[in-house]
Coordinates of C-alpha atoms in Angstrom, one line a residue:
S1 CA 36.7 34.0 -33.0
G2 CA 37.3 34.2 -36.7
A3 CA 37.7 30.5 -37.1
T4 CA 34.4 29.8 -35.3
A5 CA 32.6 32.4 -37.5
K6 CA 34.0 30.8 -40.7
A7 CA 33.0 27.3 -39.5
A8 CA 29.5 28.6 -38.7
A9 CA 29.2 30.2 -42.2
A10 CA 30.3 27.0 -43.9
A11 CA 27.9 24.9 -41.9
K12 CA 25.1 27.3 -42.7
F13 CA 25.9 27.1 -46.4
Y14 CA 25.8 23.3 -46.4
E15 CA 22.5 23.3 -44.5
A16 CA 21.0 25.6 -47.2
L17 CA 21.7 22.9 -49.9
S18 CA 18.8 20.8 -51.0
E19 CA 18.8 17.1 -50.1
R20 CA 19.5 16.3 -53.7
E21 CA 22.5 18.6 -53.8
K22 CA 23.9 17.2 -50.6
A23 CA 23.6 13.7 -52.0
F24 CA 25.3 14.7 -55.3
Y25 CA 28.2 16.4 -53.6
N26 CA 28.7 13.6 -51.1
E27 CA 28.7 11.0 -53.9
C28 CA 30.9 12.9 -56.3
G29 CA 32.9 15.3 -54.1
Y30 CA 36.2 14.1 -52.8
Y31 CA 38.8 16.4 -51.3
L32 CA 42.5 15.4 -50.9
Y33 CA 44.9 17.2 -48.7
A34 CA 48.5 16.3 -49.3
T35 CA 51.3 17.1 -46.8
A36 CA 55.0 16.7 -47.7
V37 CA 57.2 14.7 -45.2
D38 CA 60.7 13.4 -45.1
N39 CA 62.2 16.4 -46.9
I40 CA 59.5 16.2 -49.5
T41 CA 60.5 12.7 -50.5
S42 CA 57.0 11.4 -49.7
W43 CA 53.5 12.6 -48.9
T44 CA 50.6 11.8 -46.5
Y45 CA 47.1 12.2 -47.6
K46 CA 43.8 12.9 -45.8
S47 CA 40.4 12.8 -47.6
Y48 CA 37.1 14.5 -46.7
T49 CA 33.6 14.4 -48.0
P50 CA 31.4 17.5 -47.8
K51 CA 29.4 15.8 -45.0
G52 CA 32.6 15.2 -43.1
L53 CA 33.7 18.8 -43.4
Y54 CA 30.2 19.9 -42.4
D55 CA 30.5 17.8 -39.2
A56 CA 33.9 19.2 -38.4
C57 CA 32.5 22.8 -38.8
V58 CA 29.6 21.9 -36.5
D59 CA 32.0 20.6 -33.9
I60 CA 34.0 23.8 -34.1
G61 CA 30.8 25.7 -33.4
N62 CA 29.7 23.4 -30.6
A63 CA 33.1 23.5 -28.8
R64 CA 31.6 26.2 -26.6
Y65 CA 29.4 23.6 -25.0
V66 CA 32.5 21.8 -23.8
D67 CA 33.7 25.0 -22.3
Y68 CA 30.3 25.7 -20.7
F69 CA 30.2 22.2 -19.2
T70 CA 33.7 22.7 -17.7
V71 CA 32.7 26.0 -16.1
V72 CA 29.5 24.5 -14.7
I73 CA 31.4 21.6 -13.1
E74 CA 34.1 23.9 -11.7
N75 CA 31.5 26.1 -10.0
I76 CA 29.8 23.2 -8.2
T77 CA 31.1 22.8 -4.7
E78 CA 30.7 20.1 -2.0
P79 CA 28.4 19.1 -0.4
Y80 CA 26.5 18.3 -3.6
N81 CA 22.7 18.5 -3.7
R82 CA 19.9 17.5 -6.1
A83 CA 20.0 20.9 -7.8
D84 CA 23.8 20.5 -8.5
I85 CA 23.2 17.0 -10.0
E86 CA 20.4 18.3 -12.3
A87 CA 22.5 21.3 -13.4
A88 CA 25.5 19.1 -14.1
K89 CA 23.4 16.6 -16.1
A90 CA 21.8 19.4 -18.1
A91 CA 25.2 20.9 -19.0
Y92 CA 26.5 17.5 -20.0
E93 CA 23.5 16.8 -22.3
K94 CA 24.3 19.9 -24.3
V95 CA 27.7 18.5 -25.2
P96 CA 27.5 16.7 -28.6
Q97 CA 28.5 13.0 -28.5
S98 CA 31.4 13.7 -30.9
L99 CA 32.9 16.2 -28.5
K100 CA 32.5 14.3 -25.2
S101 CA 36.0 12.9 -25.6
K102 CA 37.3 16.5 -25.5
I103 CA 36.2 16.9 -21.9
S104 CA 39.2 16.8 -19.5
V105 CA 39.7 13.8 -17.3
D106 CA 39.6 15.9 -14.1
T107 CA 36.3 17.5 -15.2
M108 CA 34.8 14.1 -15.9
E109 CA 36.0 12.7 -12.6
K110 CA 34.3 15.5 -10.7
Y111 CA 31.1 15.1 -12.9
N112 CA 30.9 11.4 -12.0
A113 CA 31.4 12.2 -8.3
I114 CA 28.5 14.7 -8.5
L115 CA 26.3 12.0 -10.0
A116 CA 27.4 9.4 -7.4
S117 CA 26.2 11.7 -4.6
I118 CA 22.6 11.1 -5.5
A119 CA 20.4 10.7 -2.4
P120 CA 16.7 10.8 -1.5
D121 CA 14.9 14.1 -2.1
E122 CA 14.7 16.6 0.8
P123 CA 11.0 17.0 1.5
T124 CA 9.6 20.5 0.8
G125 CA 6.3 22.3 1.3
E126 CA 4.7 24.7 3.7
R127 CA 2.7 23.6 6.7
P128 CA -1.0 23.0 5.6
N129 CA -3.4 25.6 7.1
V130 CA -5.5 22.9 8.9
E131 CA -7.1 25.6 11.0
R132 CA -9.2 26.6 8.0
M133 CA -10.3 23.1 7.1
E134 CA -14.0 22.6 7.7
T135 CA -15.0 19.9 10.2
T136 CA -18.3 18.2 10.6
K137 CA -20.8 20.0 12.8
V138 CA -22.6 17.3 14.8
K139 CA -25.8 18.2 16.6
Y140 CA -26.6 15.9 19.5
P141 CA -30.1 14.6 20.1
A142 CA -32.2 16.6 22.5
A143 CA -31.6 15.7 26.1
V144 CA -28.4 13.7 25.2
S145 CA -25.3 15.2 26.8
G146 CA -21.7 14.4 26.0
K147 CA -21.4 12.4 29.2
K148 CA -24.4 10.4 28.3
I149 CA -22.9 9.6 24.9
D150 CA -19.8 8.4 26.7
K151 CA -21.9 6.1 28.8
T152 CA -23.8 4.9 25.8
I153 CA -20.6 4.0 24.0
D154 CA -19.6 1.9 27.1
N155 CA -22.9 0.2 27.1
V156 CA -22.8 -0.6 23.4
Q157 CA -19.3 -2.1 24.0
T158 CA -20.8 -4.3 26.8
L159 CA -23.6 -5.4 24.4
L160 CA -21.1 -6.3 21.7
Y161 CA -18.9 -8.1 24.1
Q162 CA -21.8 -10.3 25.2
L163 CA -23.0 -10.8 21.6
L164 CA -19.5 -11.8 20.4
D165 CA -18.6 -13.8 23.6
V166 CA -15.5 -11.7 24.1
P167 CA -13.4 -13.4 26.8
S168 CA -12.8 -11.9 30.2
G169 CA -9.5 -10.4 29.1
G170 CA -11.3 -8.2 26.6
M171 CA -10.3 -7.4 23.1
S172 CA -6.6 -7.7 23.9
Q173 CA -7.1 -11.4 24.8
L174 CA -9.4 -11.9 21.8
V175 CA -6.7 -10.6 19.4
S176 CA -3.9 -12.5 21.1
E177 CA -5.8 -15.8 21.0
G178 CA -7.6 -15.3 17.7
V179 CA -5.2 -13.3 15.5
Y180 CA -1.6 -13.8 16.6
T181 CA -1.7 -17.6 15.9
N182 CA -0.1 -20.2 13.8
Y183 CA -3.6 -20.9 12.4
T184 CA -3.8 -17.3 11.1
V185 CA -0.4 -17.6 9.4
A186 CA -1.6 -20.7 7.6
L187 CA -4.8 -19.0 6.7
L188 CA -2.9 -16.0 5.2
A189 CA -0.9 -18.5 3.1
K190 CA -4.0 -20.3 2.0
K191 CA -5.5 -17.0 0.8
L192 CA -2.3 -15.4 -0.5
Y193 CA -0.9 -18.1 -2.9
P194 CA -4.2 -18.9 -4.8
L195 CA -4.7 -15.2 -5.2
I196 CA -1.3 -14.6 -6.6
G197 CA -1.5 -17.7 -8.8
G198 CA -4.7 -16.3 -10.2
I199 CA -3.0 -13.1 -11.3
S200 CA -0.3 -14.9 -13.3
S201 CA 0.6 -18.5 -13.9
M202 CA 4.3 -17.5 -13.5
L203 CA 3.6 -16.8 -9.9
A204 CA 1.5 -20.0 -9.2
M205 CA 3.1 -22.4 -6.7
G206 CA 2.2 -25.1 -4.3
P207 CA 2.7 -25.5 -0.5
E208 CA 6.0 -27.4 -1.0
K209 CA 7.6 -24.2 -2.3
L210 CA 7.0 -22.4 0.9
A211 CA 8.1 -25.5 2.9
A212 CA 11.5 -25.4 1.2
K213 CA 12.0 -21.8 2.4
L214 CA 11.2 -22.2 6.1
D215 CA 13.7 -22.8 8.9
K216 CA 14.1 -26.6 9.1
E217 CA 14.3 -26.7 12.9
S218 CA 11.9 -24.0 14.3
C219 CA 9.3 -24.6 11.5
A220 CA 9.5 -28.4 11.3
G221 CA 5.8 -28.7 12.0
A222 CA 4.8 -26.3 9.3
I223 CA 7.1 -27.9 6.8
E224 CA 5.5 -31.3 7.4
A225 CA 2.0 -29.9 7.1
L226 CA 2.8 -28.0 3.9
N227 CA 4.5 -31.0 2.2
A228 CA 1.6 -33.2 3.3
A229 CA -0.9 -30.8 1.7
A230 CA 1.2 -30.7 -1.5
N231 CA 1.0 -34.5 -1.7
T232 CA -2.8 -34.7 -1.2
L233 CA -4.5 -37.1 -3.7
D234 CA -7.9 -36.6 -5.3
E235 CA -10.6 -39.2 -5.7
D236 CA -8.8 -40.6 -8.7
G237 CA -5.6 -41.1 -6.7
K238 CA -3.8 -38.2 -8.5
K239 CA -2.1 -35.3 -6.8
V240 CA -4.2 -32.2 -6.6
D241 CA -3.0 -29.2 -8.4
S242 CA -0.8 -26.6 -6.7
V243 CA -3.6 -24.1 -6.1
T244 CA -6.1 -26.7 -4.7
A245 CA -3.4 -28.1 -2.4
W246 CA -3.4 -25.0 -0.2
E247 CA -6.9 -26.0 1.0
Y248 CA -5.4 -29.0 2.8
V249 CA -2.8 -27.1 4.9
E250 CA -3.6 -27.7 8.6
V251 CA -1.2 -26.5 11.4
K252 CA -1.1 -26.4 15.2
D253 CA 0.4 -24.2 17.8
G254 CA 4.1 -23.8 17.4
D255 CA 4.4 -25.1 13.8
F256 CA 5.6 -21.8 12.4
G257 CA 8.2 -21.3 15.1
F258 CA 6.2 -19.3 17.6
K259 CA 3.7 -19.8 20.3
D260 CA 0.1 -18.6 19.7
G261 CA -0.2 -15.1 21.2
D262 CA 3.4 -14.0 20.4
K263 CA 2.9 -11.0 18.2
E264 CA 6.5 -10.6 17.2
G265 CA 6.8 -14.3 16.3
F266 CA 3.5 -14.0 14.4
L267 CA 4.9 -11.0 12.3
D268 CA 8.1 -12.9 11.6
A269 CA 6.2 -16.0 10.4
A270 CA 3.8 -13.9 8.3
A271 CA 6.7 -12.1 6.6
S272 CA 8.4 -15.5 5.9
L273 CA 5.3 -16.5 3.8
F274 CA 6.6 -14.3 1.0
R275 CA 10.0 -15.9 0.7
P276 CA 9.2 -18.1 -2.3
L277 CA 7.8 -15.1 -4.2
S278 CA 11.2 -14.0 -5.5
L279 CA 9.6 -13.4 -8.9
V280 CA 7.5 -10.6 -7.2
T281 CA 10.6 -8.4 -7.2
M282 CA 10.6 -8.7 -11.0
V283 CA 7.0 -7.5 -11.0
I284 CA 7.3 -4.7 -8.5
T285 CA 10.2 -3.0 -6.5
F286 CA 9.4 -2.0 -2.9
E287 CA 12.8 -0.4 -2.0
N288 CA 14.4 2.7 -3.6
K289 CA 17.0 2.4 -6.3
A290 CA 19.9 4.9 -6.6
D291 CA 21.8 4.8 -9.9
K292 CA 25.1 6.5 -9.1
T293 CA 26.3 6.5 -12.7
K294 CA 23.3 8.2 -14.0
G295 CA 22.5 10.4 -11.0
T296 CA 18.9 9.1 -10.6
Y297 CA 17.0 8.1 -7.6
T298 CA 13.8 6.0 -8.1
Y299 CA 11.3 5.5 -5.3
G300 CA 9.8 2.0 -4.8
A301 CA 6.3 1.0 -3.8
Y302 CA 7.0 1.3 0.0
E303 CA 7.3 5.1 -0.4
D304 CA 3.8 5.2 -1.8
L305 CA 2.4 3.4 1.3
I306 CA 3.9 5.9 3.8
P307 CA 1.2 8.6 3.3
I308 CA -1.5 6.1 4.1
F309 CA 0.4 4.9 7.3
E310 CA 0.8 8.6 8.4
A311 CA -2.8 9.6 7.7
L312 CA -3.8 6.8 10.0
E313 CA -1.2 8.1 12.5
I314 CA 0.7 4.9 12.9
E315 CA 3.7 5.4 15.1
N316 CA 7.4 4.6 14.2
V317 CA 6.9 4.4 10.4
M318 CA 10.2 3.8 8.7
S319 CA 11.2 6.3 5.9
S320 CA 11.8 4.6 2.5
D321 CA 15.5 5.4 2.9
E322 CA 15.7 3.5 6.2
Y323 CA 13.6 0.7 4.7
T324 CA 15.9 0.5 1.7
K325 CA 19.1 0.5 3.9
A326 CA 17.6 -2.3 6.1
I327 CA 17.1 -4.5 3.0
E328 CA 20.5 -3.7 1.6
A329 CA 22.1 -4.6 5.0
V330 CA 21.4 -8.4 4.5
S331 CA 22.6 -10.6 1.7
S332 CA 20.3 -13.6 1.4
S333 CA 17.2 -13.4 -0.7
D334 CA 15.1 -14.8 2.1
D335 CA 16.3 -12.2 4.6
K336 CA 15.7 -9.4 2.0
M337 CA 12.2 -10.6 1.4
D338 CA 11.5 -10.7 5.2
R339 CA 12.7 -7.1 5.5
R340 CA 10.6 -6.0 2.6
I341 CA 7.4 -7.4 3.9
R342 CA 7.6 -7.1 7.7
P343 CA 7.6 -3.2 7.8
I344 CA 4.4 -3.3 5.7
L345 CA 2.6 -5.8 7.9
A346 CA 3.7 -4.4 11.2
P347 CA 1.7 -1.1 10.9
I348 CA -1.5 -2.9 10.1
F349 CA -1.3 -4.9 13.4
E350 CA -0.1 -1.8 15.3
L351 CA -3.6 -0.4 14.4
V352 CA -5.2 -3.6 15.6
D353 CA -3.4 -3.4 18.9
S354 CA -4.0 0.3 19.4
V355 CA -7.7 -0.4 19.5
A356 CA -7.6 -3.8 21.2
N357 CA -5.3 -2.7 24.0
A358 CA -7.1 0.5 24.7
K359 CA -8.9 0.9 28.1
A360 CA -12.1 1.4 26.2
P361 CA -11.7 -0.3 22.8
L362 CA -15.0 0.9 21.3
N363 CA -14.2 4.5 22.2
A364 CA -10.7 4.1 20.7
L365 CA -12.4 2.7 17.5
M366 CA -14.7 5.7 17.4
E367 CA -11.6 8.0 17.6
F368 CA -9.9 6.1 14.9
L369 CA -12.8 6.0 12.4
P370 CA -12.4 9.6 11.3
K371 CA -8.8 9.0 10.4
V372 CA -9.8 6.1 8.1
A373 CA -12.8 8.1 6.7
Y374 CA -10.5 11.1 6.0
A375 CA -7.9 8.9 4.2
V376 CA -10.7 7.5 2.0
D377 CA -12.8 10.6 1.5
S378 CA -9.8 12.8 0.6
G379 CA -8.8 10.3 -2.1
L380 CA -5.5 9.7 -0.4
V381 CA -5.9 5.9 -0.1
N382 CA -7.0 5.4 -3.7
T383 CA -4.2 7.8 -5.0
Q384 CA -1.5 6.0 -3.2
V385 CA -2.7 2.5 -4.0
Q386 CA -3.0 3.4 -7.7
A387 CA 0.6 4.6 -7.5
V388 CA 1.6 1.2 -6.2
I389 CA -0.4 -0.6 -8.9
G390 CA 1.1 1.6 -11.5
K391 CA 4.5 0.3 -10.6
L392 CA 3.6 -3.3 -11.4
G393 CA 5.6 -4.6 -14.3
M394 CA 5.0 -7.4 -16.8
G395 CA 1.7 -5.9 -17.9
L396 CA 0.1 -6.7 -14.6
S397 CA -1.0 -3.1 -13.7
S398 CA -3.7 -3.3 -16.3
K399 CA -5.0 -6.6 -14.8
V400 CA -5.5 -5.2 -11.3
D401 CA -8.8 -3.3 -11.1
L402 CA -9.0 -1.9 -7.5
D403 CA -11.0 1.3 -6.8
L404 CA -10.6 2.5 -3.3
T405 CA -12.5 5.8 -3.6
T406 CA -15.6 6.0 -1.4
S407 CA -17.8 4.7 -4.2
G408 CA -15.3 1.9 -5.0
L409 CA -15.0 0.9 -1.4
F410 CA -18.8 0.6 -1.1
D411 CA -18.9 -1.7 -4.2
L412 CA -16.3 -3.8 -2.5
V413 CA -17.7 -3.9 1.0
A414 CA -21.4 -4.0 0.6
P415 CA -21.6 -7.4 -1.2
L416 CA -19.2 -8.9 1.4
I417 CA -21.4 -7.7 4.3
E418 CA -24.5 -9.0 2.6
K419 CA -22.9 -12.4 2.1
I420 CA -21.5 -12.9 5.6
E421 CA -22.3 -16.5 6.6
I422 CA -24.4 -16.7 9.7
K423 CA -25.0 -20.4 9.6
A424 CA -23.0 -22.9 7.6
A425 CA -24.7 -25.1 5.0
E426 CA -25.6 -28.6 6.2
T427 CA -24.4 -31.6 4.2
D428 CA -25.0 -35.3 4.2
E429 CA -22.4 -38.1 4.6
Q430 CA -21.4 -37.8 0.9
G431 CA -20.8 -34.0 1.3
N432 CA -23.9 -33.0 -0.7
E433 CA -25.6 -29.9 0.5
T434 CA -28.9 -30.6 2.2
V435 CA -29.6 -27.2 3.8
P436 CA -28.1 -24.1 2.3
A437 CA -26.0 -21.7 4.3
V438 CA -27.8 -18.7 5.9
L439 CA -26.3 -15.4 5.0
L440 CA -26.6 -12.1 6.9
G441 CA -28.5 -10.5 4.0
L442 CA -28.0 -6.8 4.9
K443 CA -28.4 -4.5 1.9
L444 CA -26.6 -1.2 2.2
D445 CA -27.3 2.1 0.3
K446 CA -24.5 3.7 -1.6
E447 CA -25.7 7.3 -1.1
K448 CA -26.1 6.9 2.7
F449 CA -22.6 5.2 2.9
T450 CA -20.9 8.0 0.9
K451 CA -22.4 10.7 3.1
A452 CA -21.5 8.8 6.3
I453 CA -17.8 8.5 5.2
H454 CA -17.7 12.2 4.3
D455 CA -19.3 13.2 7.7
L456 CA -17.0 10.9 9.6
A457 CA -14.0 12.4 7.9
G458 CA -14.6 15.7 9.6
C459 CA -15.4 14.4 13.1
G460 CA -12.5 15.9 15.1
K461 CA -9.7 18.3 14.8
Y462 CA -7.4 18.3 11.8
T463 CA -3.7 18.3 12.5
A464 CA -0.5 19.0 10.5
N465 CA 2.4 16.7 11.3
Q466 CA 6.0 16.2 10.2
S467 CA 6.2 13.6 7.5
V468 CA 8.9 11.0 6.7
A469 CA 7.7 10.8 3.1
R470 CA 9.8 12.4 0.4
G471 CA 7.2 14.4 -1.4
E472 CA 5.9 16.8 1.2
N473 CA 7.4 17.4 4.6
W474 CA 3.9 17.7 6.2
Y475 CA 0.9 15.4 6.3
V476 CA -2.7 16.0 7.4
S477 CA -4.6 13.8 9.8
I478 CA -7.4 14.2 12.2
D479 CA -7.7 13.7 16.0
G480 CA -11.0 11.9 16.0
N481 CA -13.8 13.0 18.4
A482 CA -15.3 9.8 19.7
R483 CA -18.7 11.4 20.6
D484 CA -19.2 13.0 17.3
A485 CA -18.1 9.9 15.4
F486 CA -20.4 7.7 17.4
I487 CA -23.5 9.9 16.7
V488 CA -22.7 10.1 13.0
F489 CA -22.1 6.3 12.9
I490 CA -25.2 5.4 14.8
R491 CA -27.4 7.7 12.7
Y492 CA -26.0 6.0 9.6
A493 CA -26.4 2.5 11.0
H494 CA -30.0 3.4 12.0
S495 CA -30.7 4.6 8.5
E496 CA -29.5 1.2 7.1
L497 CA -30.9 -1.2 9.7
A498 CA -34.3 0.5 10.1
T499 CA -35.4 -0.5 6.6
K500 CA -38.0 -3.3 6.5
E501 CA -35.7 -5.7 4.6
N502 CA -32.7 -5.2 6.9
T503 CA -34.9 -5.4 10.1
A504 CA -36.2 -8.8 8.9
A505 CA -32.6 -9.9 8.2
L506 CA -31.5 -9.0 11.8
K507 CA -34.5 -10.9 13.3
R508 CA -33.6 -13.9 11.2
V509 CA -30.0 -13.8 12.6
V510 CA -31.4 -13.7 16.2
K511 CA -33.8 -16.5 15.4
I512 CA -31.1 -19.0 14.2
G513 CA -28.4 -17.8 16.6
D514 CA -27.3 -19.8 19.6
Y515 CA -29.2 -17.7 22.1
N516 CA -31.6 -18.6 24.9
F517 CA -35.1 -17.3 25.3
G518 CA -34.1 -14.2 27.4
Q519 CA -31.3 -13.2 25.0
R520 CA -33.6 -13.5 22.0
L521 CA -36.2 -11.4 23.7
M522 CA -33.7 -8.6 24.5
Y523 CA -32.2 -8.6 21.0
N524 CA -35.6 -8.5 19.4
I525 CA -36.7 -5.6 21.6
L526 CA -33.6 -3.7 20.6
I527 CA -34.2 -4.4 16.9
S528 CA -37.8 -3.3 17.1
L529 CA -36.9 -0.1 18.8
V530 CA -34.4 0.7 16.1
H531 CA -37.0 0.0 13.4
T532 CA -39.8 2.0 14.9
A533 CA -38.0 5.0 16.3
S534 CA -36.3 8.0 14.5
D535 CA -32.5 8.0 14.5
D536 CA -32.3 10.5 17.4
G537 CA -35.2 8.6 19.2
A538 CA -33.3 5.4 18.8
I539 CA -30.2 7.0 20.4
R540 CA -32.2 8.3 23.3
I541 CA -34.0 5.0 23.9
S542 CA -30.8 3.0 23.5
A543 CA -29.1 5.3 26.1
A544 CA -31.9 4.7 28.5
L545 CA -32.5 0.9 27.9
L546 CA -29.0 -0.5 27.2
P547 CA -28.0 -0.9 30.8
T548 CA -31.2 -2.9 31.5
I549 CA -30.8 -5.0 28.3
N550 CA -27.2 -5.8 29.2
F551 CA -28.2 -6.8 32.7
F552 CA -30.9 -9.2 31.4
I553 CA -28.5 -10.7 28.8
R554 CA -25.9 -11.2 31.5
V555 CA -28.3 -12.9 33.8
S556 CA -29.8 -15.1 31.1
K557 CA -26.3 -16.2 30.2
M558 CA -25.6 -17.2 33.8
F559 CA -28.7 -19.4 33.8
S560 CA -28.0 -20.9 30.5
K561 CA -24.6 -22.3 31.6

């Protein structure tokens, strides 16, 4: 219109002035507009500076953005989606602050309703072409068939069962009696709280803090044990500090409100360990956050864990939307913390059960190894864990140095394996060490480890599966081939164990182990065969001799009772 054109020309003229000229006119320029009222018996006055007139001209020119915003909102229809929200927000951002009050009430009400409709993203993406992904081509040793490998896996499992004294109920019984226990819950607490306290003094707390958060009836035993540990006195008669106090926590069956062997009770108790850590929610948010006034949806740390769970093909993984709604459904801070933690712990122990409860646990483990290797080798695990670390607030993300690439995993695992304690240190009555502990002492090679992980990652058939994550609606995993994985793993293990140094370490373990003469003889024969034969030769010899070795070990155990 003509008025708009005049306003634009006036604004352009003002903008062309130098800063000095603008300052001069705004200081000295003063415009009065007089309007006669009451039959010209009096006057009203309005005054303007050049800057005020310029702003008015700009508003006249920008009035079109109000019209544009109104049209955009009118053309958005229900049901609203993420694209509608972004379009509405973009149009609103174009409206100058000075003109936002000119938007009609009805238009603003609809705009706010559009923002309030914010919901999780709808996953997108095409199905990955897994058929073109290259798998590992495993060549079996000469004269070793697939069926013979199956039998060898069974015989290795028997050997391990005898070596580890697995009970008659198998791995299922071992896990039930050794993992799902009150002792394990206490052990988790004894590791968790000193670790968190070491990250930040704000998070450091003693056993009494956990005791105050547990159910007073079902967890009476744990409460008593925790409070007793918190009141432990040192040699000078002073209470030990909050971190040291955790070392003195001792519990028995039933103390945490469940009987040993009860998996569900164990998970409930393990989740309850995090109740005192309310400050953690200030450091990191696990659930999603929807801001219905701004039209934003922010994903929490749990969403970043889903791709890892899915790559390992854990069943019944909750979506982050379901996870968030479950937390929002309860009101108390303790219940909310339980619902944050339990869905993260449960998948871990689902994996344990999937192997332990299998008809042939070692075979199941060999099928599972390629999934783990693929998740590591592809960089998925490290990427997702770094995403979680990146969400840490209060400057903690820079303090957490965790590399879960293949190289980083080696740097983490190799020293732990080398330092596995085979025989505890001996001490005198005063607690002074008289004989040092005996460590496993196996030294691993990073190059061999990296190649083994890469080869294991391709042992099987890649699959594309529907995802509950919000980024992509597909994820890639692998159906592991137990035979191929076993051959790759044994060849790697042979390359590590056949070194002179590691062979000596294994013989030292057998020497100090609680074995009779027959058992030591069989284990030493097996170690010597591994050391002297080639990798394929060791596989062939093991396939032939393991049944005999297992028989002699079983008989020697019978006579040693």
